[in-house]
mmCIF file of C-alpha atoms in Angstrom:
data_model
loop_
_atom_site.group_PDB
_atom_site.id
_atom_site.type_symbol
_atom_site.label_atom_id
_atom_site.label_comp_id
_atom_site.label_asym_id
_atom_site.label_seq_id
_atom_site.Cartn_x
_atom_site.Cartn_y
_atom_site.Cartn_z
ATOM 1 C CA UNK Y 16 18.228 -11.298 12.218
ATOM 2 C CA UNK Y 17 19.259 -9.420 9.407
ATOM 3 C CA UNK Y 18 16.956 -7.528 6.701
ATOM 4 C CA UNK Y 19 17.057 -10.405 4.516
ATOM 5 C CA UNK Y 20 15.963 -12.632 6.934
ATOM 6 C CA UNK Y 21 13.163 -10.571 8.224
ATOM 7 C CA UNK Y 22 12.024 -9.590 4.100
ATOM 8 C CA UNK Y 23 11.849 -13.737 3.872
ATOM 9 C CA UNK Y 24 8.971 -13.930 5.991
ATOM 10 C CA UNK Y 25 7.120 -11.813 3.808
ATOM 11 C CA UNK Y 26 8.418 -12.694 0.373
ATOM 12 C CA UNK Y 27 4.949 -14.473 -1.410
ATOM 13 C CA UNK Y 28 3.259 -11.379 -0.024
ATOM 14 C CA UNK Y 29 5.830 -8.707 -1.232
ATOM 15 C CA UNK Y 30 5.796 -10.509 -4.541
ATOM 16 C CA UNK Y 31 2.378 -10.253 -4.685
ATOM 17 C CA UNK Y 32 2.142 -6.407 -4.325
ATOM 18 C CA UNK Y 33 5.358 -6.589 -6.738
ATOM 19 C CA UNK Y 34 3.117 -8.135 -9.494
ATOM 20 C CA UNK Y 35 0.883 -4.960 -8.325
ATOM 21 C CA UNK Y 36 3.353 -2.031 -9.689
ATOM 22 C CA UNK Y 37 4.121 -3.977 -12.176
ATOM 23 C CA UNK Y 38 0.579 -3.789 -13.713
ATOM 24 C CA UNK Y 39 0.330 0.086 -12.781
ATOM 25 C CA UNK Y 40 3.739 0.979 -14.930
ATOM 26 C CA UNK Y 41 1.843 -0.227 -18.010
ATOM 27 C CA UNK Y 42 1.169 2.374 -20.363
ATOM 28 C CA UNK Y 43 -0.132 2.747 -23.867
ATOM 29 C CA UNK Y 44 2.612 5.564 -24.158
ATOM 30 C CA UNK Y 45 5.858 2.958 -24.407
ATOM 31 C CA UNK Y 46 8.676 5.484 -23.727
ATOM 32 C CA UNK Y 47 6.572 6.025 -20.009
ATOM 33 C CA UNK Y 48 6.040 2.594 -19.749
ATOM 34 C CA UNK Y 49 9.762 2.300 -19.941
ATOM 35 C CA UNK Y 50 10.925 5.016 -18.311
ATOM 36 C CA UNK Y 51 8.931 3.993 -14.990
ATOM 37 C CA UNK Y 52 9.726 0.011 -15.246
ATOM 38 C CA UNK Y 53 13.338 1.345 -15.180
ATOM 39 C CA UNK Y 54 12.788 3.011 -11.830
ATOM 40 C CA UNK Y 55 10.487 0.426 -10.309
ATOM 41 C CA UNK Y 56 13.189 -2.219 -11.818
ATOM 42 C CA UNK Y 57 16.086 -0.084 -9.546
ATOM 43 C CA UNK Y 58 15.035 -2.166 -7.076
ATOM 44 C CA UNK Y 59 14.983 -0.148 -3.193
ATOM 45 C CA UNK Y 60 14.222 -2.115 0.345
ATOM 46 C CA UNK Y 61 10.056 -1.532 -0.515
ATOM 47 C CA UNK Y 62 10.475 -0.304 3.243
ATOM 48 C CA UNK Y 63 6.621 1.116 2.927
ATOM 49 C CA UNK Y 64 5.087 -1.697 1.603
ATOM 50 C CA UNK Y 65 6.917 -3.985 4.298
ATOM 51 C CA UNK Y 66 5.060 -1.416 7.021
ATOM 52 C CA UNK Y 67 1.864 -1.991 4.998
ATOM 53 C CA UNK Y 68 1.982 -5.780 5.133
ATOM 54 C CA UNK Y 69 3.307 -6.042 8.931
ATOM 55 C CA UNK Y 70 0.992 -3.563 10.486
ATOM 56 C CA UNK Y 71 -1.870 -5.320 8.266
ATOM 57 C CA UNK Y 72 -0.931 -8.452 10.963
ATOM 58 C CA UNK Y 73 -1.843 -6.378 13.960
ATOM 59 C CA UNK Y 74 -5.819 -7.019 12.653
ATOM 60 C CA UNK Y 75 -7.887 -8.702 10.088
ATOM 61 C CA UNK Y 76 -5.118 -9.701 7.759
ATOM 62 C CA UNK Y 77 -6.367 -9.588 4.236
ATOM 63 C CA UNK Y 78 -3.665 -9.662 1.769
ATOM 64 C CA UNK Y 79 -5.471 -8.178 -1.592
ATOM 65 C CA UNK Y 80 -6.250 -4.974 -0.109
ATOM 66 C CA UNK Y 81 -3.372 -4.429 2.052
ATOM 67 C CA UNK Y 82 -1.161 -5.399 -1.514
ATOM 68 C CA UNK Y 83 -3.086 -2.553 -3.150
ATOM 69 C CA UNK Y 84 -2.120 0.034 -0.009
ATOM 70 C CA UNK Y 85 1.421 -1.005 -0.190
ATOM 71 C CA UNK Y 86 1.530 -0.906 -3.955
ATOM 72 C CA UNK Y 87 0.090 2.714 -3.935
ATOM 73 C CA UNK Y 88 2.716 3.930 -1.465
ATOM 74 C CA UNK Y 89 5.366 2.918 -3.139
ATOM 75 C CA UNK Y 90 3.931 3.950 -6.259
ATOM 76 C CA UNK Y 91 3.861 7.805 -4.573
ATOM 77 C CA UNK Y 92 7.719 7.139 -2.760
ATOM 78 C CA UNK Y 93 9.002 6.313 -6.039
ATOM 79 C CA UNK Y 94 7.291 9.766 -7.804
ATOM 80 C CA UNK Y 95 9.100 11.597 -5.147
ATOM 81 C CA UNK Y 96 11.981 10.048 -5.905
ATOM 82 C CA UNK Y 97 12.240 10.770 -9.918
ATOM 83 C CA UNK Y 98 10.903 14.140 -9.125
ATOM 84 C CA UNK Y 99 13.835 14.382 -6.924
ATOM 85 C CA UNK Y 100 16.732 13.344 -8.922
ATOM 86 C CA UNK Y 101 14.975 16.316 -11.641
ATOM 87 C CA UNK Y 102 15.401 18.545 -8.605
ATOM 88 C CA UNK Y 103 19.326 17.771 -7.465
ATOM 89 C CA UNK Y 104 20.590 16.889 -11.302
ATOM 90 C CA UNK Y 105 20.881 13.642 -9.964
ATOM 91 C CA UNK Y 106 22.755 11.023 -13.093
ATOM 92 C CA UNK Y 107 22.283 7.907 -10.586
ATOM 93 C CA UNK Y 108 20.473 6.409 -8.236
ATOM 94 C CA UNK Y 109 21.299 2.617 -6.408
ATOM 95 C CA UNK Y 110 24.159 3.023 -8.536
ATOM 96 C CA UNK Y 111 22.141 2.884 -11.929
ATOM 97 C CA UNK Y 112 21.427 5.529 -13.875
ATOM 98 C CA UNK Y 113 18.186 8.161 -13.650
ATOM 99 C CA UNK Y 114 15.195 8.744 -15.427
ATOM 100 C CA UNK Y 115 16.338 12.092 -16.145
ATOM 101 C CA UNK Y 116 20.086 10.981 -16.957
ATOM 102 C CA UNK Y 117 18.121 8.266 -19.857
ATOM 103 C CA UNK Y 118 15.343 10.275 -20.909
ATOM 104 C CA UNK Y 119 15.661 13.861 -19.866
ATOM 105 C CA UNK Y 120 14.019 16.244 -16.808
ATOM 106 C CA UNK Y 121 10.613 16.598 -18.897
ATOM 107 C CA UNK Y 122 10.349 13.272 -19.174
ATOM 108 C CA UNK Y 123 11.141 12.224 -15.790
ATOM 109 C CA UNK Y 124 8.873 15.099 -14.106
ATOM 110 C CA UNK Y 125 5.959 13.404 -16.427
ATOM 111 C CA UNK Y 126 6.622 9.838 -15.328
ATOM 112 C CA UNK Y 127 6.583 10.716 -11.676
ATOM 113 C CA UNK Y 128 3.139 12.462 -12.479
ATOM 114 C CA UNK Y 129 2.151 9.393 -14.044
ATOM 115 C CA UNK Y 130 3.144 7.370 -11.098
ATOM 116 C CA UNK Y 131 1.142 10.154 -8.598
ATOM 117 C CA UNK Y 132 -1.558 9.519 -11.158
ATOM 118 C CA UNK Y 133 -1.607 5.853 -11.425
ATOM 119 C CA UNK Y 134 -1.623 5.515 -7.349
ATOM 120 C CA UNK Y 135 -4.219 7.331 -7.114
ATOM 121 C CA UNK Y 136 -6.455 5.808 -9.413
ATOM 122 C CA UNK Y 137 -5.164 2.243 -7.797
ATOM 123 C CA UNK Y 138 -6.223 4.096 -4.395
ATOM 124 C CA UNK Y 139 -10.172 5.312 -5.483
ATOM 125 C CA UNK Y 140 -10.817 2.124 -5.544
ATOM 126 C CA UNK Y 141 -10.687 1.599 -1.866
ATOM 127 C CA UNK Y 142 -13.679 2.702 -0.461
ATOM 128 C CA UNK Y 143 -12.802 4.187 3.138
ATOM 129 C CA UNK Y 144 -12.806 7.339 3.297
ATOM 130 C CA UNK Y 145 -10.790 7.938 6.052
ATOM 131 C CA UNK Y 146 -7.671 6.119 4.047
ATOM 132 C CA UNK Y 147 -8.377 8.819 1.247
ATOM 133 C CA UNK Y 148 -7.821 11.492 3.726
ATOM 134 C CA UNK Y 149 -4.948 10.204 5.413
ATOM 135 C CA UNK Y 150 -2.999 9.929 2.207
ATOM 136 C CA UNK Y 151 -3.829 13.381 0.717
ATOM 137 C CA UNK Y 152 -2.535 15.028 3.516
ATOM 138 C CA UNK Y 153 0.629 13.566 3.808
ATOM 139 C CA UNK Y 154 0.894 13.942 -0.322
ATOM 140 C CA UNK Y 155 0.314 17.659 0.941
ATOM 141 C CA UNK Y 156 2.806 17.543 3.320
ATOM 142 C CA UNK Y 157 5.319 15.659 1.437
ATOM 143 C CA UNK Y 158 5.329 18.185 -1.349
ATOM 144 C CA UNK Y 159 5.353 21.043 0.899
ATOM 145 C CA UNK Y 160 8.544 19.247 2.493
ATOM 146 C CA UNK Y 161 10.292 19.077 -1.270
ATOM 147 C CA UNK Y 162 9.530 22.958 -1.570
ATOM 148 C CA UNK Y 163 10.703 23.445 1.960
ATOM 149 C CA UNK Y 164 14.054 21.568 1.248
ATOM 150 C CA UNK Y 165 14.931 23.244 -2.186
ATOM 151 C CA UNK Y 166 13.951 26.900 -0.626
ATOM 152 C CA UNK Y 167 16.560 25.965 2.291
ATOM 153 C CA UNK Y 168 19.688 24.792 -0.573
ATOM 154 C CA UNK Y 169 22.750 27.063 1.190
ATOM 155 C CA UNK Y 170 20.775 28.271 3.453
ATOM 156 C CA UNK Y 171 23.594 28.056 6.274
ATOM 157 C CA UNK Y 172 21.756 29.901 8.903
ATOM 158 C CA UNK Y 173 18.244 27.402 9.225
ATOM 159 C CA UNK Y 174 17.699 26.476 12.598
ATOM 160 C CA UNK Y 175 17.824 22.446 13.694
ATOM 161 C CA UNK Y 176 13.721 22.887 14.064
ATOM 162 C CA UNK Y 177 13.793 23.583 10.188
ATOM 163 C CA UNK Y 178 16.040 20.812 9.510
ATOM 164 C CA UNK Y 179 13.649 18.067 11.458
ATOM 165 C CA UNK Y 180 10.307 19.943 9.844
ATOM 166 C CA UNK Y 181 11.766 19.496 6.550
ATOM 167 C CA UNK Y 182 12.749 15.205 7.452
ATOM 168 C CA UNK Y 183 9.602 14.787 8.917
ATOM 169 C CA UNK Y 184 7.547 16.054 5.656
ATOM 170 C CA UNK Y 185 10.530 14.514 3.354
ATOM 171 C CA UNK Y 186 11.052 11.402 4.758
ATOM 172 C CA UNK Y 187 8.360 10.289 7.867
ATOM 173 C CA UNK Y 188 5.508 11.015 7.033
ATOM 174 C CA UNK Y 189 4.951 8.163 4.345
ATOM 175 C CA UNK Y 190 6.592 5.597 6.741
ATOM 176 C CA UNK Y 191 3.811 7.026 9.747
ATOM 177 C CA UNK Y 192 1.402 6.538 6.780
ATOM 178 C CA UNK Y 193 2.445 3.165 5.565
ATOM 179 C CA UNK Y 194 2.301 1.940 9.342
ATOM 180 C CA UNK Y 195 -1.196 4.008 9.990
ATOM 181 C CA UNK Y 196 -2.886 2.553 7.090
ATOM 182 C CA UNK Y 197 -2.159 -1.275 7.204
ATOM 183 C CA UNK Y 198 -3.602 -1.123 10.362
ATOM 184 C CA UNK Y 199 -6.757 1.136 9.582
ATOM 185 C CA UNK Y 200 -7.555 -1.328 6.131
ATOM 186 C CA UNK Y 201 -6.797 -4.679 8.998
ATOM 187 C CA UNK Y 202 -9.331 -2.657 11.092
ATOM 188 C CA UNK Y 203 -7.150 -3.094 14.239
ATOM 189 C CA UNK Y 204 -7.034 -1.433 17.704
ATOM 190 C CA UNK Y 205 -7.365 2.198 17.278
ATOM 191 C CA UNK Y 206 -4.806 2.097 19.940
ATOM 192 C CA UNK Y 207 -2.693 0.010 18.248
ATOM 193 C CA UNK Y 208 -3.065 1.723 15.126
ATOM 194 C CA UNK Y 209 -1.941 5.247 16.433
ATOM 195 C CA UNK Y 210 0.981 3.385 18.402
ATOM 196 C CA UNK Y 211 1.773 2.040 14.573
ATOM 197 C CA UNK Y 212 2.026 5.215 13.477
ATOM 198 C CA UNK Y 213 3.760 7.007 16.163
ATOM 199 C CA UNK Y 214 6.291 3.689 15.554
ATOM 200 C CA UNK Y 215 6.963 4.882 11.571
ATOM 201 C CA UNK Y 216 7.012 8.658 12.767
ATOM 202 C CA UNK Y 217 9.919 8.398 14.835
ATOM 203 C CA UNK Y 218 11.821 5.163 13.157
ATOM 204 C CA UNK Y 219 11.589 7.592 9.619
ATOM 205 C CA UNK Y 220 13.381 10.871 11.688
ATOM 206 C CA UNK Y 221 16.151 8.553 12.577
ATOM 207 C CA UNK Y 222 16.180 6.452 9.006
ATOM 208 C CA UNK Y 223 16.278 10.179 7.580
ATOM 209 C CA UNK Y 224 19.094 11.031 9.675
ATOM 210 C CA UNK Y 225 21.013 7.596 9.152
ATOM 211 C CA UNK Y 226 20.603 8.676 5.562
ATOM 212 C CA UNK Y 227 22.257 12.429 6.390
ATOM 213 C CA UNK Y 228 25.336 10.339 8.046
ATOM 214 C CA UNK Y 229 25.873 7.915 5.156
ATOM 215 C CA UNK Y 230 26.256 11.197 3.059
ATOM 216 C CA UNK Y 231 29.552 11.786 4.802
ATOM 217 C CA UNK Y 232 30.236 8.342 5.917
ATOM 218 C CA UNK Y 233 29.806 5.717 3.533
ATOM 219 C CA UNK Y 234 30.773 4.466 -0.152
ATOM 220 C CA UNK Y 235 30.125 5.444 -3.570
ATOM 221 C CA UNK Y 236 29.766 1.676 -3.776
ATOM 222 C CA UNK Y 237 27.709 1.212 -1.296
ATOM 223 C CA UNK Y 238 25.387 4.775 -2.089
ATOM 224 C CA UNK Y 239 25.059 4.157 -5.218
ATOM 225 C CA UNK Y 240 25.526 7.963 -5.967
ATOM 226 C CA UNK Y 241 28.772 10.501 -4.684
ATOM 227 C CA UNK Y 242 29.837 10.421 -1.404
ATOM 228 C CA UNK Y 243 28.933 14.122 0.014
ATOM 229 C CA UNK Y 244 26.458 14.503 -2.759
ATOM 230 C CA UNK Y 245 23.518 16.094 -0.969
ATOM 231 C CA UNK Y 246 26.352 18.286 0.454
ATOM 232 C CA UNK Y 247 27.457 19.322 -3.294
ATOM 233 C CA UNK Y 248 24.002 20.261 -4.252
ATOM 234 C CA UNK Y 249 23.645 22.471 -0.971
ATOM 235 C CA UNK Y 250 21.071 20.364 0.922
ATOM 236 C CA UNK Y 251 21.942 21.064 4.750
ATOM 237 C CA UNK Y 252 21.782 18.291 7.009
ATOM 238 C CA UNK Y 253 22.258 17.760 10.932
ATOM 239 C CA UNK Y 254 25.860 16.740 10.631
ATOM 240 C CA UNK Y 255 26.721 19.884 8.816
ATOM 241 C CA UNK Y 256 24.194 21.965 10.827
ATOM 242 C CA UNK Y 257 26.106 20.955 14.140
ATOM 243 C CA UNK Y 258 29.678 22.168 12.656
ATOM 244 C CA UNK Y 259 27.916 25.375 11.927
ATOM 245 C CA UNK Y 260 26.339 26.074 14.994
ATOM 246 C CA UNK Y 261 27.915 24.421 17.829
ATOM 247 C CA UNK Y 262 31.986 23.967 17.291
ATOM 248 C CA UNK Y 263 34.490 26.433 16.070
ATOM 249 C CA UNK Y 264 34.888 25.429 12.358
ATOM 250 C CA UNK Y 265 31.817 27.444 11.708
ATOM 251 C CA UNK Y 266 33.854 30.030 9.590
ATOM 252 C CA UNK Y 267 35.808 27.792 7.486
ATOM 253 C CA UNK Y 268 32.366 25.736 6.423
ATOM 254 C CA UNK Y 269 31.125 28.746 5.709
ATOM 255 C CA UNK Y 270 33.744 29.826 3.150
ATOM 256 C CA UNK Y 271 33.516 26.132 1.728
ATOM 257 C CA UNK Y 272 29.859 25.453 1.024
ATOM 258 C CA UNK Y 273 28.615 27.403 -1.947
ATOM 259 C CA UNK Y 274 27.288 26.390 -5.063
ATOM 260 C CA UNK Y 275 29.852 25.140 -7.791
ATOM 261 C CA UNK Y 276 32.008 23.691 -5.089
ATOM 262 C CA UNK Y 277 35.136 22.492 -6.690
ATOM 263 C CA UNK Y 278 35.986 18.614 -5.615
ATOM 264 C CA UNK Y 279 38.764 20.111 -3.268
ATOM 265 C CA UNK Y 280 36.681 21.980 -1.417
ATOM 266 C CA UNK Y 281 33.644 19.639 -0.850
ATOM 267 C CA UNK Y 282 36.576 17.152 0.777
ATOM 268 C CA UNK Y 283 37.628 19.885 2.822
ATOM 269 C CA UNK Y 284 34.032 20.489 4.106
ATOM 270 C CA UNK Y 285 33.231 16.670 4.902
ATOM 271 C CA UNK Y 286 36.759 17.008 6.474
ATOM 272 C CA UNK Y 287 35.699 19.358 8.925
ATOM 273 C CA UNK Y 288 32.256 17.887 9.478
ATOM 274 C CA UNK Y 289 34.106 14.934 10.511
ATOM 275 C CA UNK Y 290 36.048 16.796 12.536
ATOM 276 C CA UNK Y 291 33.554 18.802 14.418
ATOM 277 C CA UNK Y 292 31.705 15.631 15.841
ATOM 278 C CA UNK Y 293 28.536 16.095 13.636
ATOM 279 C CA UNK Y 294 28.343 12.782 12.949
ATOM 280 C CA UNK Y 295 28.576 11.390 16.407
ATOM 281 C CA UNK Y 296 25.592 14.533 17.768
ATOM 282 C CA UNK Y 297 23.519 13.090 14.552
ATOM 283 C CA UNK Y 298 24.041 9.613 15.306
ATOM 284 C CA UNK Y 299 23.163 10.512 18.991
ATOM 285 C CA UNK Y 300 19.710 12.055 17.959
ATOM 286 C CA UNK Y 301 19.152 9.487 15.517
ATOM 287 C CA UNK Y 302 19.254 7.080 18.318
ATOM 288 C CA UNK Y 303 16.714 9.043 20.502
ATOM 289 C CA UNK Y 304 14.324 8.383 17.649
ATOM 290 C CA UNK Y 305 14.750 4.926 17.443
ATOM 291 C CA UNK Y 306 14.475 4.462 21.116
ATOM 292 C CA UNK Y 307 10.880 6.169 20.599
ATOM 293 C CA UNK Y 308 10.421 4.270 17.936
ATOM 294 C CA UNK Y 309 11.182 0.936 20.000
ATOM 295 C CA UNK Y 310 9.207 2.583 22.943
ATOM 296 C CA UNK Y 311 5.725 2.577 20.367
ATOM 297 C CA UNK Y 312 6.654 -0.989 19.437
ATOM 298 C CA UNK Y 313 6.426 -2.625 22.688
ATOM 299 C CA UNK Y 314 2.522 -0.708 23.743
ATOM 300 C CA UNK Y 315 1.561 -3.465 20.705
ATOM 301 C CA UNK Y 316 1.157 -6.896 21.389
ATOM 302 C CA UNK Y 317 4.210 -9.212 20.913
ATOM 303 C CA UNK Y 318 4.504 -11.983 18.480
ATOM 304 C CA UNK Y 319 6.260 -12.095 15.058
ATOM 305 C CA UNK Y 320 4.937 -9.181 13.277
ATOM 306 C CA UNK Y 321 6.274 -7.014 16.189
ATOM 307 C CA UNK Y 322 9.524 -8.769 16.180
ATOM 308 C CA UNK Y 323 9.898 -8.287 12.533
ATOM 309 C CA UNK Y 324 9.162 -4.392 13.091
ATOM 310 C CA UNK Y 325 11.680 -4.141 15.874
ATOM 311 C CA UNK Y 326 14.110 -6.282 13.348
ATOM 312 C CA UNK Y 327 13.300 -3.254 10.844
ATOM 313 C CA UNK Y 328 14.173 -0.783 12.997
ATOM 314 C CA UNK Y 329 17.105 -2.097 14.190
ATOM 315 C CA UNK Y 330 18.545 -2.405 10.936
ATOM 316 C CA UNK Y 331 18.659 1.099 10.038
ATOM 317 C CA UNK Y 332 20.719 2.166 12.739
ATOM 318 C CA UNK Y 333 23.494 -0.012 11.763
ATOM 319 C CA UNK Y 334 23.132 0.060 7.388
ATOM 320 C CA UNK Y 335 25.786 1.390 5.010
ATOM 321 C CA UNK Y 336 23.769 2.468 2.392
#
């Protein structure tokens, strides 16, 4: 089953919670209005809101207030992201171009406020408490994982425990949170709500280190952005970590990654990843995660909805982009 397949099973409901973000985007200020239709219009595999909706099937299914969890999730995933391309000088993204590329960093850092804004307004109007709390602190933790990564840009000698601190804040935490909270609003099994969240935990470490590989590994094409771009902009991930710490091409990496790389010298430093078998040790650890990950799955009870996870987390061991 591919992810097409599995996303048909839950396309009425996804278009639902589509129709969701696109009331939120509205705005009486028209040049935010259009900057954040463009992003929500770039499209992106809604990955959260899929969690939403599936765990939501583990209890009391009701689709109106799981939509408006899944919409505010993706409403705060998509602020990270515009936020983000502000942060890297990112001109693309899906192979389109960014907010900040069309309208310019202050107005991109304002529409992903607006966004942060607009989900939580969407998200006060959910009254349990414990969902509030859930969600600030991993908007806490999320943020402290952007600071985290742009204080460790260079930074050749971090150690592998800072590189899976900063994926877990970056990157897993919203997918734990997506999984935690469809099955806290569908009231499940508190044990099958922590094994839901334990489930997007570990399958975001290794979709977060999928994402490190494709880096190196994949297509412009297929990227939508430069091969070797979070490379470029100094962001050091496991592959590269590996070469620096564990083979012998340590000291030419080390004269090769610095800022204002030259196009030369970035090949020459995917090169030698390559070469040092930091792709395979990533691929390896990404792996351990998803057999976790798989390991959570099957303490929940089986049917489609657990099927349709496993499909999910399948998948992003085997993607190109």
């Amino acid at each position: 089953m591919n992810l097409n397949d599995i996303y048909q099973h839950l396309k009425n409901d996804l278009d639902y919670m589509e129709s969701w973000l696109d009331r939120e985007v509205r705005s009486s200020q028209k040049d935010l209005e259009k900057a954040s239709s463009h992003l929500l219009k770039a499209g992106g595999k809604r990955i959260r809101p899929v969690f939403v909706l599936l765990s939501g099937r583990f209890g009391t299914y009701d689709l109106e207030k799981l939509a408006r969890v899944a919409a505010v999730l993706e409403l705060i995933h998509m602020a990270t992201l515009v936020h983000d391309d502000v942060i890297d000088d990112a001109n693309t993204r899906r192979g389109i171009p960014t907010v900040r590329s069309e309208w310019g960093n202050r107005m991109a850092m304002y529409t992903g406020d607006f966004m942060f804004a607009r989900a939580l307004l969407l998200l006060s109007e959910i009254p349990k408490p414990e969902i509030h709390q859930v969600l600030s602190s991993a908007i806490v933790r999320v943020c402290e994982g952007e600071i985290e990564q742009v204080r460790d840009f260079y930074r050749l000698n971090q150690t592998f425990r800072n590189y899976l601190r900063r994926i877990k804040r970056k990157t897993a935490i919203l997918m734990e949170v997506s999984c935690l909270l469809g099955g806290l609003v569908a009231e499940a099994n508190p044990l099958h709500v922590k094994s839901l969240g334990r489930f997007g935990y570990y399958l975001g470490m290794s979709f977060q280190i999928i994402d490190d590989i494709l880096d190196f590994t994949s297509t412009e094409q297929k990227l939508g952005k430069p091969v070797g771009a979070d490379l470029l902009q100094g962001n050091i991930t496991l592959p590269v970590l590996y070469a620096l710490k564990c083979t012998p091409y340590d000291e030419q990496l080390r004269t090769l990654i610095r800022r204002n790389m030259t196009n030369d010298q970035l090949a020459s430093a995917i090169q030698l990843v390559k070469q040092s078998g930091g792709i395979e040790y990533a691929k390896k650890v990404a792996d351990l995660y998803l057999e976790k990950c798989i390991a959570e799955l099957h303490r929940l009870p089986g049917g489609q909805p657990r099927d349709l996870l496993e499909g999910i987390a399948r998948f992003t061991t085997v993607r190109e982009f």
